[in-house]
Structure formats: C-alpha cells, structure tokens
Amino acid sequence: MKFFSQTVFEAKVYKHDGDKLVKGEIIAEIHGKTRTILKGERTALNLIQHMSGIATATNKAVEIVSGTKA
C-alpha cells in the first residue's frame, strides 16, 4: 500500500493474521516521530476495525454451521 510505504516508523507486532484477539490486548508497538505515527494512525485503525469486523462475522458463521454438513 503506497500510503504505508511512505511512512517511516518501527513496529513490533505481537499478533499476526489468524490470531484471536481479546479486548484491550496489545497487538503492536509503534516507535517513531509522533507526527509520522499520527499520519498513519487513523488509516491503520480504520483498516484494522474493518478487517476485524469481517473476521468476527466469519467466525460467527463458522461456529453456527460447525457440526453440520454445511
């Protein structure tokens, strides 16, 4: 994604694709200049929220059909 390739910061990631999350759990630490971090913060949060919503809905659907022939 071009937006993120232009943003310079260091990230330590604790959770990865497919990991389940618990409310309040730390998923990553970001280090860099405040201005640089804030430039990407809202976009990153929106993206995470959107993807988490899809993952949650998918997980609920899988649980509903679990044990059936679906």
mmCIF file of C-alpha atoms in Angstrom:
data_model
loop_
_atom_site.group_PDB
_atom_site.id
_atom_site.type_symbol
_atom_site.label_atom_id
_atom_site.label_comp_id
_atom_site.label_asym_id
_atom_site.label_seq_id
_atom_site.Cartn_x
_atom_site.Cartn_y
_atom_site.Cartn_z
ATOM 1 C CA MET A 1 0.000 0.000 0.000
ATOM 2 C CA LYS A 2 1.596 3.265 -1.101
ATOM 3 C CA PHE A 3 0.474 5.178 1.977
ATOM 4 C CA PHE A 4 2.355 2.918 4.378
ATOM 5 C CA SER A 5 5.461 2.673 2.198
ATOM 6 C CA GLN A 6 5.904 6.434 2.612
ATOM 7 C CA THR A 7 5.593 6.328 6.409
ATOM 8 C CA VAL A 8 8.777 5.613 8.378
ATOM 9 C CA PHE A 9 8.447 4.036 11.822
ATOM 10 C CA GLU A 10 9.404 0.857 13.648
ATOM 11 C CA ALA A 11 6.760 -1.675 14.628
ATOM 12 C CA LYS A 12 6.944 -4.643 16.974
ATOM 13 C CA VAL A 13 3.996 -6.910 16.132
ATOM 14 C CA TYR A 14 2.595 -9.240 18.797
ATOM 15 C CA LYS A 15 -0.410 -10.616 16.919
ATOM 16 C CA HIS A 16 -0.493 -11.975 13.393
ATOM 17 C CA ASP A 17 -3.044 -12.879 10.730
ATOM 18 C CA GLY A 18 -5.412 -15.516 12.081
ATOM 19 C CA ASP A 19 -4.686 -14.888 15.778
ATOM 20 C CA LYS A 20 -7.707 -14.326 18.008
ATOM 21 C CA LEU A 21 -7.736 -11.089 19.971
ATOM 22 C CA VAL A 22 -9.081 -10.208 23.387
ATOM 23 C CA LYS A 23 -10.475 -6.739 24.139
ATOM 24 C CA GLY A 24 -7.695 -4.496 25.453
ATOM 25 C CA GLU A 25 -4.907 -6.764 24.231
ATOM 26 C CA ILE A 26 -1.824 -5.100 22.750
ATOM 27 C CA ILE A 27 -1.381 -6.115 19.114
ATOM 28 C CA ALA A 28 1.666 -3.996 18.276
ATOM 29 C CA GLU A 29 4.039 -1.287 19.472
ATOM 30 C CA ILE A 30 4.898 1.556 17.129
ATOM 31 C CA HIS A 31 8.010 3.697 17.581
ATOM 32 C CA GLY A 32 8.918 6.785 15.603
ATOM 33 C CA LYS A 33 8.332 10.504 15.392
ATOM 34 C CA THR A 34 4.931 11.493 16.743
ATOM 35 C CA ARG A 35 3.966 13.331 13.582
ATOM 36 C CA THR A 36 4.904 10.307 11.444
ATOM 37 C CA ILE A 37 2.891 7.916 13.605
ATOM 38 C CA LEU A 38 -0.157 10.177 13.670
ATOM 39 C CA LYS A 39 -0.147 10.457 9.867
ATOM 40 C CA GLY A 40 -0.895 6.744 9.558
ATOM 41 C CA GLU A 41 -2.819 6.150 12.775
ATOM 42 C CA ARG A 42 -6.379 6.807 11.584
ATOM 43 C CA THR A 43 -5.954 4.867 8.346
ATOM 44 C CA ALA A 44 -4.413 1.921 10.209
ATOM 45 C CA LEU A 45 -7.166 1.910 12.847
ATOM 46 C CA ASN A 46 -9.906 2.066 10.211
ATOM 47 C CA LEU A 47 -8.313 -0.818 8.324
ATOM 48 C CA ILE A 48 -7.934 -2.930 11.476
ATOM 49 C CA GLN A 49 -11.541 -2.240 12.520
ATOM 50 C CA HIS A 50 -12.871 -3.170 9.095
ATOM 51 C CA MET A 51 -10.855 -6.392 8.866
ATOM 52 C CA SER A 52 -11.712 -7.337 12.467
ATOM 53 C CA GLY A 53 -15.412 -6.914 11.717
ATOM 54 C CA ILE A 54 -15.146 -9.236 8.735
ATOM 55 C CA ALA A 55 -13.165 -11.787 10.776
ATOM 56 C CA THR A 56 -15.703 -11.675 13.621
ATOM 57 C CA ALA A 57 -18.660 -12.176 11.263
ATOM 58 C CA THR A 58 -16.871 -15.036 9.510
ATOM 59 C CA ASN A 59 -16.024 -16.698 12.831
ATOM 60 C CA LYS A 60 -19.670 -16.474 13.957
ATOM 61 C CA ALA A 61 -20.834 -18.047 10.684
ATOM 62 C CA VAL A 62 -18.321 -20.882 11.071
ATOM 63 C CA GLU A 63 -19.500 -21.515 14.645
ATOM 64 C CA ILE A 64 -23.146 -21.618 13.512
ATOM 65 C CA VAL A 65 -22.511 -24.299 10.872
ATOM 66 C CA SER A 66 -19.970 -26.217 12.949
ATOM 67 C CA GLY A 67 -21.084 -29.826 13.334
ATOM 68 C CA THR A 68 -23.458 -29.652 10.371
ATOM 69 C CA LYS A 69 -22.978 -30.850 6.811
ATOM 70 C CA ALA A 70 -22.764 -27.249 5.582
#
